[in-house]
Tab-separated table of C-alpha atoms in Angstrom:
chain	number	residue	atom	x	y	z
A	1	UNK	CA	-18.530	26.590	-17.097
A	2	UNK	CA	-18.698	22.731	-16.659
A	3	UNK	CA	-14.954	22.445	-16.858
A	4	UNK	CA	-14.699	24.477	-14.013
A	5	UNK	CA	-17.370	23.246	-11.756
A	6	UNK	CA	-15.880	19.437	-12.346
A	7	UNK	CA	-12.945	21.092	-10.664
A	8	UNK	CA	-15.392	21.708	-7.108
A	9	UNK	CA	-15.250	18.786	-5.699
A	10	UNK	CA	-18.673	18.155	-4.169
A	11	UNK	CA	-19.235	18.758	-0.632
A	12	UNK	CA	-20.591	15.788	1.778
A	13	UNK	CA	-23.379	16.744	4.590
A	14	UNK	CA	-22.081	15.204	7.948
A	15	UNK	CA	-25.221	15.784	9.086
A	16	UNK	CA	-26.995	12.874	6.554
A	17	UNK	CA	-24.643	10.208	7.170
A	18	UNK	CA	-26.823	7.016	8.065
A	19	UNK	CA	-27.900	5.913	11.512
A	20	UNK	CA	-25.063	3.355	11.677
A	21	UNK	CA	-22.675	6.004	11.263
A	22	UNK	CA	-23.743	8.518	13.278
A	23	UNK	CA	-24.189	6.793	16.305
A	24	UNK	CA	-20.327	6.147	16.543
A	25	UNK	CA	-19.816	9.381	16.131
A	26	UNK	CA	-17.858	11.247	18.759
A	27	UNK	CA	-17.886	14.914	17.789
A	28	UNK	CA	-18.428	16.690	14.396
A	29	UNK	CA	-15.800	19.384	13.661
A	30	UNK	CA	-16.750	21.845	10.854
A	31	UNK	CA	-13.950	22.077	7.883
A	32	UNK	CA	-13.537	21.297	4.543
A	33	UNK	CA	-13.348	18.218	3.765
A	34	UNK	CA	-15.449	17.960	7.009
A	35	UNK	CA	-14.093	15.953	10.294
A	36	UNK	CA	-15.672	13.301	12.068
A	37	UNK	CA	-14.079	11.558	15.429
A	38	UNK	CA	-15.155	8.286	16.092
A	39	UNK	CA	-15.287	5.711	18.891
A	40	UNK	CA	-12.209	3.472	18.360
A	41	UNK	CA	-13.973	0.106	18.584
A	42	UNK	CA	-16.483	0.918	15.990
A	43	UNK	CA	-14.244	1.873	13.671
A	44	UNK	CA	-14.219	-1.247	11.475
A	45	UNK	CA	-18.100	-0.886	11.349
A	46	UNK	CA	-18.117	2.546	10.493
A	47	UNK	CA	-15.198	2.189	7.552
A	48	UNK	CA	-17.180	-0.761	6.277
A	49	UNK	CA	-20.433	1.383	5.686
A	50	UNK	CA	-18.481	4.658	4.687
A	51	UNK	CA	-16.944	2.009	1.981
A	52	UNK	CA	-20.213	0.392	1.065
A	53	UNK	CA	-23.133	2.694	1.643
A	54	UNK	CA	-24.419	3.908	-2.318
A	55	UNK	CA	-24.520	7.362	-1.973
A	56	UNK	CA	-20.943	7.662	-0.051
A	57	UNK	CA	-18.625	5.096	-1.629
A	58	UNK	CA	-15.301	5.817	0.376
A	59	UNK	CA	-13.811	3.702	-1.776
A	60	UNK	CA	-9.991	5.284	-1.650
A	61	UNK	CA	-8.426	5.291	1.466
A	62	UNK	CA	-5.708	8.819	0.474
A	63	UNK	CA	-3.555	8.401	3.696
A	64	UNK	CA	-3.295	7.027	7.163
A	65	UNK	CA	-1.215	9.207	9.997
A	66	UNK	CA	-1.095	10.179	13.191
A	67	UNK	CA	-0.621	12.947	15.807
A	68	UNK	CA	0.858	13.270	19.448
A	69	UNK	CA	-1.280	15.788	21.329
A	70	UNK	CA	0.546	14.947	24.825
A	71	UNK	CA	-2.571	13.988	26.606
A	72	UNK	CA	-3.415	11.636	23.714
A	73	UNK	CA	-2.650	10.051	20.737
A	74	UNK	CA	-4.954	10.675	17.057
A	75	UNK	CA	-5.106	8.140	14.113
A	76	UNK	CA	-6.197	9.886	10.996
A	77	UNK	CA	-7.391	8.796	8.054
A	78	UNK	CA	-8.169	10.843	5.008
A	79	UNK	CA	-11.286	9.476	2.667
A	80	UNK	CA	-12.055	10.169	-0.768
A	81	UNK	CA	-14.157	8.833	-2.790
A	82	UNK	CA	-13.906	8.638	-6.836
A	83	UNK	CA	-17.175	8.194	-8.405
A	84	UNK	CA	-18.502	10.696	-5.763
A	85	UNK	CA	-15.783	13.020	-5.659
A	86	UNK	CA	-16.382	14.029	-1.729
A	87	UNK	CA	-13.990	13.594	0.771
A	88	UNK	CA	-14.255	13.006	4.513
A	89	UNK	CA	-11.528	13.468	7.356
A	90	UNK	CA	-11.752	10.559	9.793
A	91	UNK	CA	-10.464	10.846	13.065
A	92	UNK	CA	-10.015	8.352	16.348
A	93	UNK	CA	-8.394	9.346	19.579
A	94	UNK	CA	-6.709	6.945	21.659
A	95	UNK	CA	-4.824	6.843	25.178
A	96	UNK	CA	-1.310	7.825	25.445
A	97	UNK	CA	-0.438	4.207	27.296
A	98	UNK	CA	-2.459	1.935	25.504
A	99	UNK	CA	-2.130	3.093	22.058
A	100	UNK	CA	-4.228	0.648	20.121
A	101	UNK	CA	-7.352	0.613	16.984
A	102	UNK	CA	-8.464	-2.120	15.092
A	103	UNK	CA	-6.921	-2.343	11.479
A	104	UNK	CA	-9.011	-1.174	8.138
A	105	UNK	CA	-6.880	-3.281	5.910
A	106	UNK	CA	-9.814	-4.914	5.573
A	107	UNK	CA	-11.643	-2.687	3.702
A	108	UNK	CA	-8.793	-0.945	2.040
A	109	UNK	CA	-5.785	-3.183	1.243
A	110	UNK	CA	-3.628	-0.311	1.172
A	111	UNK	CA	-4.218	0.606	4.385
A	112	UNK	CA	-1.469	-2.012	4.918
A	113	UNK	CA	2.031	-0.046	4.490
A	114	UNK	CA	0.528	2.929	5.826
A	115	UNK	CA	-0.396	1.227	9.397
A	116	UNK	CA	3.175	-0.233	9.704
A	117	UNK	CA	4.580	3.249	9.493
A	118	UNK	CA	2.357	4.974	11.887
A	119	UNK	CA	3.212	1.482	14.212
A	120	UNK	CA	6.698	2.131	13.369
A	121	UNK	CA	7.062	6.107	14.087
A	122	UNK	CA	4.037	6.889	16.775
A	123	UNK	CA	3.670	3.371	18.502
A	124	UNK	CA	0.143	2.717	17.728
A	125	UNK	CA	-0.667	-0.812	17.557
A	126	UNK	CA	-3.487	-1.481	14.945
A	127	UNK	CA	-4.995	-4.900	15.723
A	128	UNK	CA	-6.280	-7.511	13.120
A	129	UNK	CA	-3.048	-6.548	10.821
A	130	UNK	CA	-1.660	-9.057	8.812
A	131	UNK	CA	2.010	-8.186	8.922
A	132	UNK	CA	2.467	-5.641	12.003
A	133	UNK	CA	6.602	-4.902	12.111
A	134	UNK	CA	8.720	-2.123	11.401
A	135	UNK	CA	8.587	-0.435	7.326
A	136	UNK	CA	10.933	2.778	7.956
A	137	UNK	CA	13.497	1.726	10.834
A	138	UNK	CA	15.697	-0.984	11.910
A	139	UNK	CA	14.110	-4.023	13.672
A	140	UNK	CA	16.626	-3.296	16.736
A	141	UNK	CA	15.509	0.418	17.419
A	142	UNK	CA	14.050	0.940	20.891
A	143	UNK	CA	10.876	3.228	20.770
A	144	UNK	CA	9.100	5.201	18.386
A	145	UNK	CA	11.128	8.381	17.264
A	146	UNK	CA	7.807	10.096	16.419
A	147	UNK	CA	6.343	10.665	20.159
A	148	UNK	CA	6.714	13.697	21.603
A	149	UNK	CA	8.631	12.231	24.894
A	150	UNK	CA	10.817	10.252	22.533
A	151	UNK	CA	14.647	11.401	23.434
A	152	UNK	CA	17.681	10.047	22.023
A	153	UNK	CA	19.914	8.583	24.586
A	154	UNK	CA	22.367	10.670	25.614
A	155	UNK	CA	26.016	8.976	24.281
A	156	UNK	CA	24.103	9.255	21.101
A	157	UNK	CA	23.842	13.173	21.323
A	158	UNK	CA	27.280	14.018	22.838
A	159	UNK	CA	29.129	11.582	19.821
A	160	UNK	CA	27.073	13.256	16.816
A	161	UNK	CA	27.778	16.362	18.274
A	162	UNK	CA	31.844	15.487	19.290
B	1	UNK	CA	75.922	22.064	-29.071
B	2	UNK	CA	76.011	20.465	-32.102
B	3	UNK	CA	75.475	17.000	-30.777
B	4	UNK	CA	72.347	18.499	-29.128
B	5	UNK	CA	71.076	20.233	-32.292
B	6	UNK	CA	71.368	16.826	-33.564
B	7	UNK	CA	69.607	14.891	-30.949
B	8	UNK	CA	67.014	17.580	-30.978
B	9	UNK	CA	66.287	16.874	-34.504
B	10	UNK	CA	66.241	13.217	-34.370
B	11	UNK	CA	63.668	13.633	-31.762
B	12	UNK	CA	61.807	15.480	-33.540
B	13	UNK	CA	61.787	13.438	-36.517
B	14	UNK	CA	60.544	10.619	-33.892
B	15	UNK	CA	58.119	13.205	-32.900
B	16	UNK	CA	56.647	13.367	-36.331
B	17	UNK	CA	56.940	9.019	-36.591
B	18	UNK	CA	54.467	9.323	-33.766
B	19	UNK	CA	57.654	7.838	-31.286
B	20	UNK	CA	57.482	10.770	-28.210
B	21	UNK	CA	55.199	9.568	-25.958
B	22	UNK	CA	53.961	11.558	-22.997
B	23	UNK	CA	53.193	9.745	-19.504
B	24	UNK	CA	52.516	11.402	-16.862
B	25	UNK	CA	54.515	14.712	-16.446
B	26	UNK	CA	57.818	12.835	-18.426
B	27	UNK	CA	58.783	13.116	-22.084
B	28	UNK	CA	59.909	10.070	-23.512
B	29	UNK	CA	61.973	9.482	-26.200
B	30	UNK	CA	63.024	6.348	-27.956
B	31	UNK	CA	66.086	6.971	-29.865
B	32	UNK	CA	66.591	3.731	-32.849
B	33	UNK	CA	70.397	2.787	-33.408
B	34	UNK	CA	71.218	3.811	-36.604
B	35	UNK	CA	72.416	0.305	-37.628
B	36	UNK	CA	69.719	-1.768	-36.453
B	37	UNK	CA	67.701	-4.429	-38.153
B	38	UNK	CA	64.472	-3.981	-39.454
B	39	UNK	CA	63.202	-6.455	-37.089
B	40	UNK	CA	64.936	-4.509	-34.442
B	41	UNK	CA	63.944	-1.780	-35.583
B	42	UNK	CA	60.511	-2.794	-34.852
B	43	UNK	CA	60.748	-4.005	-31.704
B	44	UNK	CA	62.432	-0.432	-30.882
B	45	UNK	CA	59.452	0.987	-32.121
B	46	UNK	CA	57.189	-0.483	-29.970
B	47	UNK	CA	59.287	0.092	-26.317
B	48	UNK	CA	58.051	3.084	-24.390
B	49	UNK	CA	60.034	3.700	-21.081
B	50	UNK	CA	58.311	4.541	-17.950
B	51	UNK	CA	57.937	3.800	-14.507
B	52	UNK	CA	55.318	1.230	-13.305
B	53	UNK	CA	54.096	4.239	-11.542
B	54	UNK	CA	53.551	6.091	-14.081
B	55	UNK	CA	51.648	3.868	-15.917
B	56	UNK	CA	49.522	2.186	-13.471
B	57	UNK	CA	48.072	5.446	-12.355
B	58	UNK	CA	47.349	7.260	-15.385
B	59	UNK	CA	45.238	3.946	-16.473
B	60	UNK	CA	43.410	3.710	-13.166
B	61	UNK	CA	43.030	7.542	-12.960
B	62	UNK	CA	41.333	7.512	-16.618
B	63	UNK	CA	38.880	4.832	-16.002
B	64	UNK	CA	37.193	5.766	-12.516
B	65	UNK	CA	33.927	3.709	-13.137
B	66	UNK	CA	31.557	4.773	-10.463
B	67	UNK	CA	29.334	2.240	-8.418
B	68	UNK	CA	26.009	3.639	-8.549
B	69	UNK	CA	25.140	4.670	-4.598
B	70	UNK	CA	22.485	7.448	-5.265
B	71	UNK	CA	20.938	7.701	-1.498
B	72	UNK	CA	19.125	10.960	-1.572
B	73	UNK	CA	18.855	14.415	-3.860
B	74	UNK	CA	22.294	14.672	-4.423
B	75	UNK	CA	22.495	12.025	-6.444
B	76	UNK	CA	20.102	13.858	-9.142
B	77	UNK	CA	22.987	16.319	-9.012
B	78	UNK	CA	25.314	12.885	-9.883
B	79	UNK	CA	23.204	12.305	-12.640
B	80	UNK	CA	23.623	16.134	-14.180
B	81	UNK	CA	27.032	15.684	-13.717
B	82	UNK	CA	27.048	12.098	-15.978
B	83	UNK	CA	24.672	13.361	-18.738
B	84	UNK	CA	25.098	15.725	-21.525
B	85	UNK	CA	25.532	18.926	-20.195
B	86	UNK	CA	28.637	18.414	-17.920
B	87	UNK	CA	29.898	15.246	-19.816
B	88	UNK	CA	31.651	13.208	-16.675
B	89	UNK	CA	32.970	11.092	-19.855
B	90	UNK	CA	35.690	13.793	-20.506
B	91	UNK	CA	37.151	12.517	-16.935
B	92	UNK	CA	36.378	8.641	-17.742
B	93	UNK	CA	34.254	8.540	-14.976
B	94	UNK	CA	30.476	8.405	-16.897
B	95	UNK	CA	30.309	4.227	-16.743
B	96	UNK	CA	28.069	4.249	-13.544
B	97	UNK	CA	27.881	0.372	-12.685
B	98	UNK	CA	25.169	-1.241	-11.099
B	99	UNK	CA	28.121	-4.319	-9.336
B	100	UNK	CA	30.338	-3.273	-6.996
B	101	UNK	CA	32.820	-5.958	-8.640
B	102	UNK	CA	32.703	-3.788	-11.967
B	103	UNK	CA	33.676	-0.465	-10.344
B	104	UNK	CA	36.165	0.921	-8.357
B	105	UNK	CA	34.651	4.113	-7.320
B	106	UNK	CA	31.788	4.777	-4.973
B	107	UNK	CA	30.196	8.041	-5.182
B	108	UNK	CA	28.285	7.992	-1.926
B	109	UNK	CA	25.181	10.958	-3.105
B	110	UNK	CA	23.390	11.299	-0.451
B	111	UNK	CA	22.338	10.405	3.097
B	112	UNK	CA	23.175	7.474	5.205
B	113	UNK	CA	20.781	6.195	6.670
B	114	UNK	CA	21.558	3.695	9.985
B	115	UNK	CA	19.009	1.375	8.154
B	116	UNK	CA	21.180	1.629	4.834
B	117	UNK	CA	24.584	1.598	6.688
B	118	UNK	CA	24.913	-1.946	6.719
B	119	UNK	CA	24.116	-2.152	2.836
B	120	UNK	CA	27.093	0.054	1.991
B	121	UNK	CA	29.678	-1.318	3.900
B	122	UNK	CA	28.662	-4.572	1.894
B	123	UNK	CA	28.885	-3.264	-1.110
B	124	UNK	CA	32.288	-1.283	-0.541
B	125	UNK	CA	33.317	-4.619	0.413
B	126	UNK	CA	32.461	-6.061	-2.315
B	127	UNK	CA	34.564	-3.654	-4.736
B	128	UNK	CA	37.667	-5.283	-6.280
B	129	UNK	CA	40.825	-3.209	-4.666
B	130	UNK	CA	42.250	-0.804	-5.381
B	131	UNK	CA	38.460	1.528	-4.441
B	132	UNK	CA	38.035	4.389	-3.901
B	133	UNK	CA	35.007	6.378	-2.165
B	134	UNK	CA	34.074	9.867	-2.653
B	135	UNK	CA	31.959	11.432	-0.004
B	136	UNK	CA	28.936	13.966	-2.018
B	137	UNK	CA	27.271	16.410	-0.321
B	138	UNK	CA	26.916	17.626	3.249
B	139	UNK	CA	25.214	14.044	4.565
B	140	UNK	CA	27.808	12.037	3.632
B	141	UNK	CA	30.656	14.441	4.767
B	142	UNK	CA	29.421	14.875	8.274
B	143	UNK	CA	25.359	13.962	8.558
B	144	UNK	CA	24.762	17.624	7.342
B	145	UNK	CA	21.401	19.008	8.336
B	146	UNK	CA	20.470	15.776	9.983
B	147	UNK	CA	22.283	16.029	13.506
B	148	UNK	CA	20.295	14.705	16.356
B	149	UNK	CA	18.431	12.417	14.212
B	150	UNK	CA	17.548	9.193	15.247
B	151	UNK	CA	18.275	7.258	12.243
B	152	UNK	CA	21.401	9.285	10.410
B	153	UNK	CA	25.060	8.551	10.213
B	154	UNK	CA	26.962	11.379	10.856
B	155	UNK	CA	28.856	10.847	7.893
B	156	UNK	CA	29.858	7.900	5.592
B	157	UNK	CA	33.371	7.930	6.991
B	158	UNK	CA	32.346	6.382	10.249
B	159	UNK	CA	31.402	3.035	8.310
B	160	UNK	CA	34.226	3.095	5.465
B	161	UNK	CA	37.471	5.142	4.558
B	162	UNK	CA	36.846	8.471	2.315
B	163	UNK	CA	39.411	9.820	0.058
B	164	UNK	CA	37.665	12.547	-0.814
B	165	UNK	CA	35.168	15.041	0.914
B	166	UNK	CA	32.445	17.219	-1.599
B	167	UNK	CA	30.936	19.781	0.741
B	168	UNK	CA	27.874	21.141	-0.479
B	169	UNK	CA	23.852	20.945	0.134
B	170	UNK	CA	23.932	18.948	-2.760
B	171	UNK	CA	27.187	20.651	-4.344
B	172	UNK	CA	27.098	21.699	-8.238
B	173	UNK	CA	28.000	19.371	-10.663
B	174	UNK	CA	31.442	21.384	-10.846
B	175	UNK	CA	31.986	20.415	-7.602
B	176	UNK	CA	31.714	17.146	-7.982
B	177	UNK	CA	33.923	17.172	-11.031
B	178	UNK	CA	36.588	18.959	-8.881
B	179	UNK	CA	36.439	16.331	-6.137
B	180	UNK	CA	36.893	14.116	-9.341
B	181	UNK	CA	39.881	15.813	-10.046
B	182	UNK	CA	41.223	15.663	-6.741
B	183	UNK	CA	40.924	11.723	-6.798
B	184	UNK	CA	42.413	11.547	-9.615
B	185	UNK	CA	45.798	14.003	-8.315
B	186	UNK	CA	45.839	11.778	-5.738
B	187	UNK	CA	45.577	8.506	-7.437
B	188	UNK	CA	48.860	10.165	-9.221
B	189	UNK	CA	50.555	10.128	-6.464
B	190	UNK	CA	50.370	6.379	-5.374
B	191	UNK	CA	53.358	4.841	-5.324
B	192	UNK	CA	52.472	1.395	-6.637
B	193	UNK	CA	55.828	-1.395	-5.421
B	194	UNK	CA	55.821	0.201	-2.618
B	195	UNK	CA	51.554	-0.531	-1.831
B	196	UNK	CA	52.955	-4.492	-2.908
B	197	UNK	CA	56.171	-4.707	-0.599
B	198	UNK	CA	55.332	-2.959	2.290
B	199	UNK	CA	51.157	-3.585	1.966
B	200	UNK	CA	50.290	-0.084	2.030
B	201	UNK	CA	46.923	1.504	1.026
């Protein structure tokens, strides 16, 4: 019985997080691991506490990636933390033409790769990173392939295809 | 008739010394005057005719020593084909070098990337001549599943000259070993003076 309730990983009330937290909250959205959007400018503030708040302890940053929604761009970041075992889903929305969030490599140092790529594929530009250039493409490639209204020029097309 | 009967038994007494050597699709047969020296005799011994041809390809078509270029999955099928199980060694072809100046084979397994482009045509470069390239798989033939992409040659031959084309998404080890084969029929048929006076390839 205790083997297999080490395997359920314990759930974290959204509702409990502290004051500092919460107020930079945007929306709640109910799921497992549960979702929280935040205001983009407090988003160093809130990683810090996630990170050093006993009782929480964030202290593995699993992945950082992003979607294109067309009216907006989303930075996610998924949390987990290891002598807790909860997880959180972190979310920040940002504008389409002025794609920008302030970096958490910070407070997770391996935040680092994972930033260039999103700034490399989905054109987000994460401020207050050390190294902030392309990881996956060429340093010469125009745009971010990643974006939704990203379209290969057209010679490009008609000689793959020919 | 007789005289043939003869010869025919002389050869085969060679045959038996160990003096028939096969190159290539030719019988050859030394024949020793009866009244030579045993010094001669020796030297006899140890003359094989042949055409440069001949010789020059079977050693270069015995001795294909890839450069490792593993890009994507098909290279894991590369590495079945090396290892036990289908024994690339029986076509002298299992010495996968890590320097382009020890081999004179690339196996290109795998996609080409327009980020990694660059990077091969060093390393082809690189190879001593004569080199050869095999293009494995369905990426390096013709960019495969990967047309439209923003950051995939449509096949290795538009950054260096393939001999030979593997189709196949990744193609079984037998595969691979056939487009072996088919390097090495058509390393056979190189025709090596000529590639030195007239500079052919």
């Amino acid at each position: 019985m205790t083997a297999i309730r080490s395997l359920v990983s314990p759930r974290l009330d959204v509702k409990s997080l502290p004051q500092a937290i919460s107020e930079s909250i945007v929306r709640v959205v109910e799921s497992d691991p549960p979702m929280i959007y935040v205001i983009p400018d407090r988003l160093v503030e809130v990683c810090r506490s996630l990170k050093e708040t006993v009782g929480l302890e964030f202290d593995y940053l699993i992945d950082v990636t992003s979607a294109d929604y067309l009216d907006q761009l989303e930075v996610v970041y998924h949390l987990h933390s290891v002598p807790r075992g909860h997880a959180l889903t972190l979310k920040v929305e940002l504008d389409r033409e002025e794609a920008s969030v302030p970096s958490v490599t910070g407070i997770w140092r391996g935040a680092d790769f994972q930033e260039r790529e999103v700034y490399d594929l989905m054109g987000i530009t994460f401020t207050g990173h050390p190294n902030l250039k392309r990881i996956l493409l060429y340093d010469e490639f125009v745009g971010h392939p990643l974006r939704k209204d990203f379209a290969l020029p057209k010679e490009d097309i008609s000689s793959q295809i020919g | 008739m007789k005289q043939n009967t003869e010869e025919q038994s002389k050869s085969e007494n060679l045959a038996s010394n160990g003096l028939v050597v096969r190159l290539g699709e030719r019988q050859l047969v030394s024949v020793p005057d009866e009244a030579l020296s045993p010094a001669d005799e020796a030297i006899y011994n140890n003359i094989v005719v042949s055409t440069l041809n001949a010789v020059y390809n079977w050693g270069r078509r015995n001795s294909l020593w890839p450069v490792g270029m593993g890009l994507a999955c098909c290279a894991i099928e590369f590495i079945g084909t090396q290892a036990s199980r289908y024994d690339l060694a029986r076509f002298g072809s299992e010495a996968v070098r890590p320097s382009p100046r020890q081999s004179d084979l690339m196996i290109v397994s795998g996609t080409v990337t327009k980020k990694m482009a660059p990077v091969l045509r060093r390393i082809y470069d690189q190879m001593a001549e004569p080199r050869y390239v095999i293009a494995m798989g369905a990426c390096a033939c013709s960019g495969g599943p990967f047309v439209g992409s923003y950051n995939v040659v449509m096949g290795v031959d538009e950054i260096l000259p393939v001999d030979v084309y593997v189709p196949g998404c990744p193609p079984r080890p037998e595969a691979l070993i056939e487009g072996i084969m088919a390097m090495q029929r058509k390393i056979d048929k190189q025709r090596v003076l000529l590639q030195y006076v007239r500079g052919d390839k």
